[in-house]
Amino acid sequence: MPNIQIKKELIEKYFKRVNHLVIETSEICNLSCLYCGQGKNYVKTDSHKKKKHMDWHTVKPLLDYYISLWHSGTIGLKRFFMLSFYGGEPLLNFELIDNVHQYIERNKPADFLVYYSITTNGMLLDRYIEYFVHHNYTIAVSLDGDKISNSFRVDKSGTESFDTLYHILINIKERYPDFFDRKVSFQSVLNSRSNLIDVYAFFKEMFNKEPLLLEMSKSRLSLKSDIYAMYRGIDEDLEISWKTRKEECVKFSLKNLDTSYLDFYIKTYTPHFILRYPDFFQEFDNVTIKLPTATCLPFSDRVFLTVGGLILPCEKVGCVSPLGYVINGEIDIDFQKIVDFYNEIFNKYQKLCETCIRTMSCTNCFYDINYLAKKNICPDYVPNSQKDKYIQRALEILRRTPEIFKKIINSID
Amino acid sequence: MKKYWLCIEPSVFIWKDNDRILLYNSYNYEKMLQARHSSIDNLIDALIEPSNFFSVLFSDADTKCEEFKEFVEKIVGNRMGHILPFEKNDGKPITIPPHYVFPQEIKRLKEKKIELYDGNMLDNLQSVTMQITGECSLSCSSCDLFHKQINHCSKLKDELPLEAIKAIVFKLSLTNIRKINIIGGDIFRHTDFSKVIDVLDDIAPVKIFHSHFKFVNKCTTQLLLRDDSNILLKILVEPLDIWLEDICLLLDELHEFNNRLIWAFALTSEDSLKNFEHLVNRYKISNYEYHVLFNGHNMDFIIERCFLNEDEIWQSELGMKDVFANQILNKIFFGKLMIYANGLIYDDQNEPPIGTIHDNMEKMLYGLMWNEGAWLRIRRNVPCRGCVNRFLCPPPSRLESLLRRNTICNIITNTD
Ligand code: SF4
Ligand code: SF4
Ligand code: SF4
Ligand code: SF4
């Protein structure tokens, strides 16, 4: 019974009130990382692309749209907005960053705050750092760890990027220590040449920071790709690390698998988990029903605009099913089509997810699993019949480490 | 010496105060009250300790104490727990006691980490009550009291201009709000009343216009309930005793609109209660609601009809989630805001406003959550704070805040 009916009004509402716009500033890159999303190991995505850089005519309509919404009222809506520049390597198109920045600052309401951020491989950072310091940008630098951990990140000629980047970063740290502390963060892709502990140790020691750990995006992997040889999963690594290097795990407060398992158990098998406040009210039924998979509703969190003018729910999904376009200076978005698409997929997955014991703790986005398994299959499906095994494991954990439970529950004053 | 596990059922809540212990089974609503005694204090503390997972070891020697033995037997007799013989090689029995668990998102909110809160505050809004005008030609004696207890008109020398209403409605249309209550004064006196209807007609939530029955006639009803918009009219009926004849006439006159009317009776005395019952029977009114209201001089009636004694409290039938709700938020206030014609916004009209229509609503809601305003007002004040019943009692009500009382019970008299 197809009974998931997301309404187009809801998605339209999300699109209007969203407060995070991500702009694909450039689709080319000055590195050729071996596992990269734009590289040869990934399925081609944005076929609409004829150009390499985002141009002003593509981005302006969307900026105008939001600027006019910001001006349109006095109550409601967040009074701040986040604007992120993403790539390829966004610094290859610095001109656009500056244009967008100036345009927004000139046209936004005076009391409205816009926070800017950029995700970069850092190779050109020394050239523009003054600008970013001056405008208080948040900078996320992609760096996988020490020289070995980072060794899949190479330039066009195959030379490792580590030495150059490291030099640039140390230099910035010395010149702008306060900015570096507050505004620079790191993203590390876990890979077959790295491991969690070494990565944490490197960032702690060199920059006194904790990186954001990422896995290689499975969604855009071509099925037979040799990328699997470079892949390393975070959970698998954690499992090994806790067994073999426990002290260091404690030192870097790495996620404890027992705790996350228990969290999963409580979400799945007990009525104790309260997802959000409105859960207590019947009236909220259509918002709080558990949708299949863990896919977010489009635009509930952000809007992503590609160089080719495609509007996507985020920068992590491929371009196979764009939700809208910016063409000829106009935003073209059919909310009915979007909900039809989502409703269809949700309804397709509903039966499967309903009988899967991971449903409450699922982290799969359908853009990911759909790509891997086109036919309504999920690689992580665990049927209800395996319930006992899961319960036993949770009970063992509780017997072994009863204090974990206290960490998970909330104290009542 | 033989040893046993006392195991409690996972649906049972255990609460204690200075002299009593209450076990409440949220599965079948059974209650078990027990006077405290030094011989069972340790057992209770051990059962309440989350990391014991509702199973505690005792021995033959413990049962030599009468109080201890009786208590354990009572638990088993009431099917709130069971006994298992202790076997050395078996693991400890594990039951997850009823504690709620929040997602990271709400924890962050509680820790006031606004920049890390990725939920949308506006999604918590359920309904808004908007006073479009405070102008009114009547002089009801309870005018200033009723609107502090329910959605009810009240007099004020202001009007919300059409433009302000438009701005509010636009922003509300971007939330998940389900209901908008429109109140007066006399709503029909708004300068642009028909345009107000147009503006509201455009958005999805149910709109309920509230009017004192004196302003309602066939003509005004027709104006409001045109075509098939999702607009309802709530007719506020008060005082019943004096206007009984007029009310009967109106009931006849509006018969054809019945499915879009809600008759709201304000009950302030035993007589009005009788009249109300009589009317409902005589006119076979099915779409009605009634409210027992304080009018400044009917305290006895209020005590009789609103306040609870302990037996009444113990009749409540709350599932586990309902108990969690009482531990977390206030189901009466949560998600509701009241906007008055002077632009002030309230979570509880008996307290100072939380902002104005010119403020940013989302920021206002963050403030409301952080300062634990009416939305999160639970029974955490004296004397409820130390009372075994605190999560079984209904949440703190508007009547309590109007009367500046901390309790809804007759058990413990308030001191402040
Ligand atoms: S990956 Fe999927 S769930 Fe995550 S933000 Fe993108 S669309 Fe939403
Ligand atoms: S893991 Fe289970 S709940 Fe998640 S998408 Fe797969 S089948 Fe659905
Ligand atoms: S009709 Fe309403 S606003 Fe007018 S005096 Fe009576 S209670 Fe007050
Ligand atoms: S109102 Fe307060 S004091 Fe009275 S029974 Fe309820 S919790 Fe106890």
Coordinates of N, CA and C in Angstrom, one line a residue, chain A residues 94-259:
Chain A
F94 N 38.1 32.2 -8.2 CA 38.0 33.2 -7.1 C 37.1 34.4 -7.4
E95 N 37.2 34.7 -8.7 CA 36.4 35.9 -9.2 C 35.0 35.8 -8.8
L96 N 34.4 34.6 -9.0 CA 33.0 34.4 -8.7 C 32.7 34.5 -7.2
I97 N 33.7 33.9 -6.4 CA 33.5 34.0 -5.0 C 33.4 35.5 -4.6
D98 N 34.3 36.3 -5.1 CA 34.3 37.7 -4.7 C 33.0 38.4 -5.2
N99 N 32.6 38.1 -6.5 CA 31.4 38.7 -7.0 C 30.2 38.4 -6.1
V100 N 30.0 37.1 -5.8 CA 28.9 36.7 -5.0 C 28.9 37.4 -3.7
H101 N 30.1 37.4 -3.1 CA 30.3 38.0 -1.8 C 29.8 39.5 -1.8
Q102 N 30.4 40.2 -2.7 CA 30.1 41.6 -2.8 C 28.6 41.9 -3.1
Y103 N 28.0 41.1 -4.0 CA 26.6 41.3 -4.3 C 25.7 41.1 -3.1
I104 N 26.0 40.0 -2.4 CA 25.2 39.7 -1.2 C 25.4 40.8 -0.2
E105 N 26.6 41.2 0.1 CA 26.8 42.2 1.1 C 26.1 43.5 0.7
R106 N 26.1 43.8 -0.6 CA 25.4 45.1 -1.0 C 23.9 45.0 -0.9
N107 N 23.3 43.8 -1.1 CA 21.9 43.8 -1.2 C 21.1 43.1 -0.1
K108 N 21.8 42.5 0.9 CA 21.1 41.9 1.9 C 20.5 42.9 2.9
P109 N 19.5 42.6 3.7 CA 19.0 43.5 4.7 C 20.1 43.7 5.7
A110 N 20.2 44.9 6.3 CA 21.3 45.3 7.2 C 21.5 44.4 8.4
D111 N 20.3 43.9 8.9 CA 20.4 43.2 10.2 C 20.6 41.7 9.9
F112 N 20.8 41.3 8.7 CA 20.8 39.9 8.3 C 22.2 39.4 8.2
L113 N 22.5 38.3 8.8 CA 23.9 37.8 8.9 C 24.1 36.7 7.8
V114 N 25.2 36.9 7.1 CA 25.5 35.8 6.1 C 26.9 35.3 6.5
Y115 N 27.0 34.0 6.7 CA 28.3 33.4 7.0 C 28.8 32.7 5.8
Y116 N 30.1 32.9 5.5 CA 30.6 32.3 4.2 C 31.6 31.2 4.6
S117 N 31.6 30.2 3.8 CA 32.6 29.1 4.0 C 33.0 28.6 2.7
I118 N 34.2 27.9 2.7 CA 34.7 27.4 1.5 C 35.4 26.0 1.8
T119 N 35.2 25.1 0.9 CA 35.8 23.8 1.1 C 36.9 23.7 0.0
T120 N 38.1 23.5 0.4 CA 39.2 23.7 -0.6 C 40.3 22.6 -0.4
N121 N 41.1 22.3 -1.5 CA 42.2 21.4 -1.3 C 43.4 22.2 -0.7
G122 N 43.3 23.5 -0.7 CA 44.3 24.3 0.0 C 45.5 24.7 -0.8
M123 N 45.6 24.1 -2.0 CA 46.9 24.4 -2.8 C 47.1 25.8 -3.2
L124 N 45.9 26.6 -3.3 CA 46.0 28.0 -3.6 C 45.7 28.9 -2.5
L125 N 45.6 28.3 -1.3 CA 45.2 29.1 -0.2 C 46.1 30.3 0.2
D126 N 47.4 30.1 0.0 CA 48.3 31.2 0.3 C 48.0 32.5 -0.5
R127 N 47.5 32.2 -1.7 CA 47.3 33.4 -2.6 C 46.1 34.2 -2.1
Y128 N 45.1 33.6 -1.5 CA 43.8 34.3 -1.2 C 43.6 34.5 0.3
I129 N 44.5 34.0 1.1 CA 44.2 33.9 2.5 C 43.9 35.2 3.2
E130 N 44.5 36.3 2.7 CA 44.2 37.6 3.3 C 42.7 38.0 3.2
Y131 N 42.2 37.7 2.0 CA 40.8 38.0 1.7 C 39.9 37.2 2.7
F132 N 40.2 35.9 2.9 CA 39.4 35.1 3.7 C 39.5 35.5 5.2
V133 N 40.7 35.9 5.6 CA 40.8 36.4 7.0 C 40.0 37.7 7.1
H134 N 40.2 38.5 6.2 CA 39.5 39.8 6.2 C 38.0 39.6 6.3
H135 N 37.4 38.7 5.6 CA 36.0 38.5 5.6 C 35.5 37.4 6.5
N136 N 36.4 36.9 7.3 CA 36.1 35.9 8.3 C 35.4 34.7 7.8
Y137 N 35.9 34.1 6.7 CA 35.4 32.9 6.1 C 35.7 31.7 7.0
T138 N 34.9 30.7 6.9 CA 35.2 29.4 7.5 C 35.8 28.5 6.4
I139 N 37.0 28.0 6.7 CA 37.7 27.2 5.7 C 37.9 25.8 6.0
A140 N 37.3 24.9 5.2 CA 37.5 23.5 5.4 C 38.6 23.0 4.4
V141 N 39.7 22.5 4.9 CA 40.8 22.0 4.0 C 40.7 20.5 3.9
S142 N 40.8 20.0 2.7 CA 40.8 18.5 2.6 C 42.3 18.0 2.7
L143 N 42.5 17.3 3.7 CA 43.8 16.7 4.0 C 43.6 15.4 4.7
D144 N 44.2 14.3 4.2 CA 43.9 13.0 4.8 C 44.7 12.6 6.0
G145 N 45.7 13.4 6.3 CA 46.6 13.0 7.4 C 48.0 13.3 7.1
D146 N 48.9 12.4 7.6 CA 50.3 12.6 7.4 C 50.7 12.2 5.9
K147 N 51.9 12.3 5.6 CA 52.3 12.1 4.2 C 51.8 10.8 3.6
I148 N 51.9 9.7 4.4 CA 51.4 8.4 3.8 C 49.9 8.4 3.7
S149 N 49.2 8.9 4.8 CA 47.8 8.8 4.8 C 47.2 9.7 3.6
N150 N 48.0 10.7 3.3 CA 47.5 11.7 2.3 C 48.0 11.3 0.8
S151 N 48.6 10.2 0.7 CA 49.3 9.9 -0.6 C 48.5 9.6 -1.8
F152 N 47.1 9.5 -1.6 CA 46.3 9.4 -2.8 C 46.0 10.7 -3.4
R153 N 46.3 11.8 -2.6 CA 46.0 13.1 -3.1 C 47.2 13.6 -3.9
V154 N 47.2 13.6 -5.2 CA 48.3 13.9 -6.0 C 47.9 14.9 -7.1
D155 N 49.0 15.6 -7.6 CA 48.6 16.6 -8.7 C 48.6 15.9 -10.1
K156 N 48.4 16.8 -11.1 CA 48.3 16.2 -12.4 C 49.4 15.3 -12.9
S157 N 50.6 15.7 -12.4 CA 51.8 14.9 -12.8 C 52.0 13.7 -11.9
G158 N 51.1 13.5 -10.9 CA 51.2 12.4 -10.1 C 52.1 12.6 -8.8
T159 N 52.5 13.9 -8.6 CA 53.3 14.2 -7.4 C 52.4 14.4 -6.2
E160 N 52.8 13.8 -5.1 CA 52.0 14.0 -3.9 C 51.8 15.4 -3.5
S161 N 50.7 15.8 -3.0 CA 50.4 17.2 -2.7 C 50.8 17.5 -1.3
F162 N 51.2 16.5 -0.5 CA 51.4 16.8 0.9 C 52.4 17.9 1.3
D163 N 53.6 17.8 0.7 CA 54.6 18.8 1.1 C 54.2 20.2 0.8
T164 N 53.7 20.5 -0.4 CA 53.3 21.8 -0.7 C 52.2 22.3 0.3
L165 N 51.2 21.5 0.5 CA 50.1 21.9 1.3 C 50.5 22.1 2.7
Y166 N 51.3 21.2 3.2 CA 51.8 21.3 4.6 C 52.5 22.6 4.8
H167 N 53.3 23.0 3.9 CA 54.1 24.2 4.0 C 53.1 25.4 4.0
I168 N 52.1 25.4 3.1 CA 51.2 26.5 3.1 C 50.4 26.6 4.4
L169 N 50.0 25.5 4.9 CA 49.2 25.5 6.2 C 50.1 26.0 7.4
I170 N 51.3 25.6 7.5 CA 52.1 26.0 8.6 C 52.3 27.5 8.5
N171 N 52.5 28.0 7.3 CA 52.7 29.4 7.0 C 51.5 30.2 7.5
I172 N 50.3 29.7 7.1 CA 49.1 30.4 7.5 C 48.9 30.4 9.1
K173 N 49.2 29.3 9.6 CA 49.1 29.1 11.1 C 50.0 30.1 11.8
E174 N 51.2 30.3 11.2 CA 52.1 31.3 11.8 C 51.7 32.7 11.7
R175 N 51.2 33.0 10.5 CA 50.8 34.4 10.2 C 49.5 34.8 10.9
Y176 N 48.6 33.9 10.9 CA 47.2 34.2 11.5 C 46.8 33.2 12.5
P177 N 47.5 33.1 13.6 CA 47.3 32.0 14.6 C 45.9 32.0 15.1
D178 N 45.3 33.2 15.4 CA 44.0 33.2 15.9 C 42.9 32.7 14.9
F179 N 43.0 33.2 13.7 CA 42.1 32.8 12.6 C 42.2 31.3 12.4
F180 N 43.5 30.8 12.3 CA 43.7 29.4 12.1 C 43.0 28.6 13.2
D181 N 43.1 29.0 14.4 CA 42.5 28.3 15.5 C 40.9 28.3 15.4
R182 N 40.4 29.4 15.0 CA 38.9 29.5 15.1 C 38.2 29.0 13.8
K183 N 38.9 29.3 12.6 CA 38.1 29.2 11.4 C 38.6 28.1 10.4
V184 N 39.8 27.5 10.7 CA 40.2 26.5 9.8 C 39.9 25.1 10.3
S185 N 39.3 24.3 9.5 CA 39.1 22.9 9.9 C 39.5 22.0 8.8
F186 N 39.6 20.7 9.2 CA 40.1 19.7 8.2 C 39.1 18.6 7.9
Q187 N 39.1 18.2 6.7 CA 38.2 17.0 6.3 C 39.2 15.9 5.8
S188 N 39.1 14.7 6.4 CA 40.0 13.7 5.9 C 39.2 12.5 5.4
V189 N 39.5 12.0 4.3 CA 38.9 10.8 3.7 C 39.7 9.6 4.2
L190 N 39.0 8.8 4.9 CA 39.7 7.6 5.4 C 40.0 6.7 4.2
N191 N 41.2 6.1 4.1 CA 41.5 5.3 2.9 C 42.4 4.2 3.3
S192 N 42.7 3.4 2.4 CA 43.5 2.1 2.7 C 44.9 2.4 3.2
R193 N 45.4 3.6 3.0 CA 46.7 3.9 3.5 C 46.7 4.7 4.8
S194 N 45.5 4.9 5.3 CA 45.4 5.6 6.6 C 44.6 4.8 7.6
N195 N 44.7 5.3 8.8 CA 43.8 4.7 9.9 C 43.4 5.8 10.9
L196 N 42.3 5.6 11.5 CA 41.8 6.6 12.4 C 42.8 7.2 13.4
I197 N 43.5 6.3 14.0 CA 44.4 6.7 15.1 C 45.5 7.6 14.6
D198 N 46.1 7.1 13.5 CA 47.2 7.9 12.9 C 46.8 9.3 12.5
V199 N 45.6 9.3 11.9 CA 45.0 10.5 11.4 C 44.7 11.5 12.5
Y200 N 44.1 11.0 13.6 CA 43.8 11.8 14.8 C 45.1 12.3 15.4
A201 N 46.1 11.4 15.5 CA 47.4 11.8 16.1 C 48.0 12.9 15.3
F202 N 48.0 12.8 14.0 CA 48.7 13.8 13.1 C 48.1 15.2 13.4
F203 N 46.7 15.2 13.3 CA 46.1 16.5 13.4 C 46.2 17.1 14.8
K204 N 46.2 16.3 15.8 CA 46.3 16.8 17.1 C 47.7 17.4 17.3
E205 N 48.7 16.6 16.9 CA 50.1 17.0 17.1 C 50.5 18.3 16.3
M206 N 50.1 18.3 15.0 CA 50.5 19.3 14.1 C 49.7 20.6 14.2
F207 N 48.4 20.4 14.4 CA 47.5 21.6 14.4 C 46.6 21.8 15.6
N208 N 46.7 20.8 16.5 CA 45.9 20.8 17.7 C 44.4 20.8 17.3
K209 N 44.0 20.0 16.3 CA 42.7 20.0 15.8 C 42.2 18.5 15.7
E210 N 40.9 18.4 15.5 CA 40.3 17.1 15.2 C 39.7 17.2 13.8
P211 N 40.0 16.3 12.9 CA 39.5 16.4 11.6 C 38.1 15.8 11.5
L212 N 37.3 16.2 10.5 CA 36.1 15.6 10.2 C 36.3 14.4 9.3
L213 N 36.1 13.2 9.8 CA 36.4 12.0 9.1 C 35.3 11.6 8.1
L214 N 35.7 11.3 6.9 CA 34.7 11.0 5.8 C 35.1 9.7 5.2
E215 N 34.1 9.0 4.6 CA 34.3 7.8 3.8 C 34.2 8.2 2.4
M216 N 34.9 7.4 1.5 CA 34.7 7.7 0.1 C 33.2 7.6 -0.3
S217 N 32.8 8.4 -1.2 CA 31.4 8.4 -1.5 C 31.1 7.1 -2.4
K218 N 30.2 6.3 -1.8 CA 29.9 5.0 -2.5 C 29.0 5.3 -3.6
S219 N 28.2 6.4 -3.5 CA 27.1 6.6 -4.5 C 27.6 6.8 -5.9
R220 N 28.8 7.4 -6.0 CA 29.2 7.7 -7.4 C 30.3 6.7 -7.9
L221 N 30.6 5.7 -7.1 CA 31.5 4.7 -7.5 C 31.0 3.9 -8.7
S222 N 31.7 3.8 -9.7 CA 31.3 2.8 -10.7 C 31.4 1.5 -10.1
L223 N 30.5 0.6 -10.5 CA 30.5 -0.7 -9.8 C 31.8 -1.5 -9.8
K224 N 32.5 -1.5 -11.0 CA 33.7 -2.3 -11.0 C 35.0 -1.5 -10.7
S225 N 34.8 -0.4 -10.2 CA 35.9 0.5 -10.0 C 37.0 -0.1 -9.1
D226 N 38.3 0.3 -9.5 CA 39.4 -0.1 -8.6 C 39.5 0.7 -7.4
I227 N 38.5 1.6 -7.2 CA 38.5 2.4 -6.0 C 38.3 1.6 -4.7
Y228 N 37.6 0.4 -4.9 CA 37.4 -0.4 -3.7 C 38.7 -0.7 -3.0
A229 N 39.8 -0.8 -3.8 CA 41.1 -1.1 -3.2 C 41.5 0.1 -2.3
M230 N 41.0 1.2 -2.6 CA 41.4 2.4 -1.8 C 40.5 2.7 -0.6
Y231 N 39.4 2.0 -0.6 CA 38.3 2.3 0.3 C 38.6 1.7 1.7
R232 N 38.3 2.4 2.8 CA 38.4 1.9 4.1 C 37.2 2.5 4.9
G233 N 36.4 1.6 5.5 CA 35.2 2.1 6.2 C 35.5 2.6 7.6
I234 N 34.8 3.5 8.1 CA 35.1 4.1 9.4 C 34.8 3.1 10.5
D235 N 33.6 2.4 10.4 CA 33.2 1.5 11.5 C 34.2 0.3 11.6
E236 N 34.6 -0.2 10.4 CA 35.5 -1.3 10.4 C 36.8 -0.9 11.1
D237 N 37.3 0.3 10.8 CA 38.5 0.7 11.4 C 38.4 0.9 12.9
L238 N 37.2 1.4 13.3 CA 37.0 1.6 14.7 C 37.0 0.3 15.4
E239 N 36.4 -0.7 14.8 CA 36.4 -2.0 15.5 C 37.8 -2.5 15.7
I240 N 38.6 -2.4 14.7 CA 40.0 -2.9 14.8 C 40.8 -2.0 15.8
S241 N 40.6 -0.7 15.7 CA 41.3 0.2 16.6 C 41.0 -0.1 18.1
W242 N 39.7 -0.3 18.4 CA 39.4 -0.5 19.8 C 40.0 -1.9 20.3
K243 N 40.2 -2.8 19.3 CA 40.8 -4.1 19.8 C 42.3 -3.9 20.0
T244 N 42.9 -3.2 19.0 CA 44.4 -3.3 19.0 C 45.0 -2.0 19.7
R245 N 44.4 -0.9 19.7 CA 45.0 0.3 20.2 C 44.1 1.1 21.1
K246 N 43.6 0.3 22.1 CA 42.6 0.9 23.0 C 42.9 2.2 23.6
E247 N 44.2 2.2 24.2 CA 44.6 3.4 24.9 C 44.5 4.7 24.0
E248 N 44.9 4.5 22.8 CA 44.9 5.7 21.9 C 43.5 6.1 21.6
C249 N 42.6 5.0 21.4 CA 41.2 5.3 21.2 C 40.6 6.2 22.3
V250 N 41.0 5.8 23.5 CA 40.5 6.6 24.7 C 41.0 8.0 24.6
K251 N 42.3 8.1 24.3 CA 43.0 9.3 24.3 C 42.4 10.3 23.3
F252 N 42.0 9.8 22.2 CA 41.4 10.7 21.2 C 39.9 10.7 21.2
S253 N 39.3 10.2 22.3 CA 37.9 10.0 22.5 C 37.2 9.5 21.2
L254 N 37.7 8.5 20.6 CA 37.0 7.9 19.4 C 35.7 7.3 19.8
K255 N 34.8 7.3 18.8 CA 33.5 6.8 19.1 C 33.6 5.4 19.6
N256 N 32.9 5.1 20.6 CA 32.9 3.7 21.2 C 31.8 2.9 20.5
L257 N 32.2 1.8 19.9 CA 31.2 1.1 19.1 C 30.1 0.5 20.0
D258 N 30.4 0.1 21.2 CA 29.4 -0.4 22.1 C 28.3 0.7 22.4
T259 N 28.8 1.9 22.6 CA 27.8 3.0 22.8 C 26.9 3.2 21.6

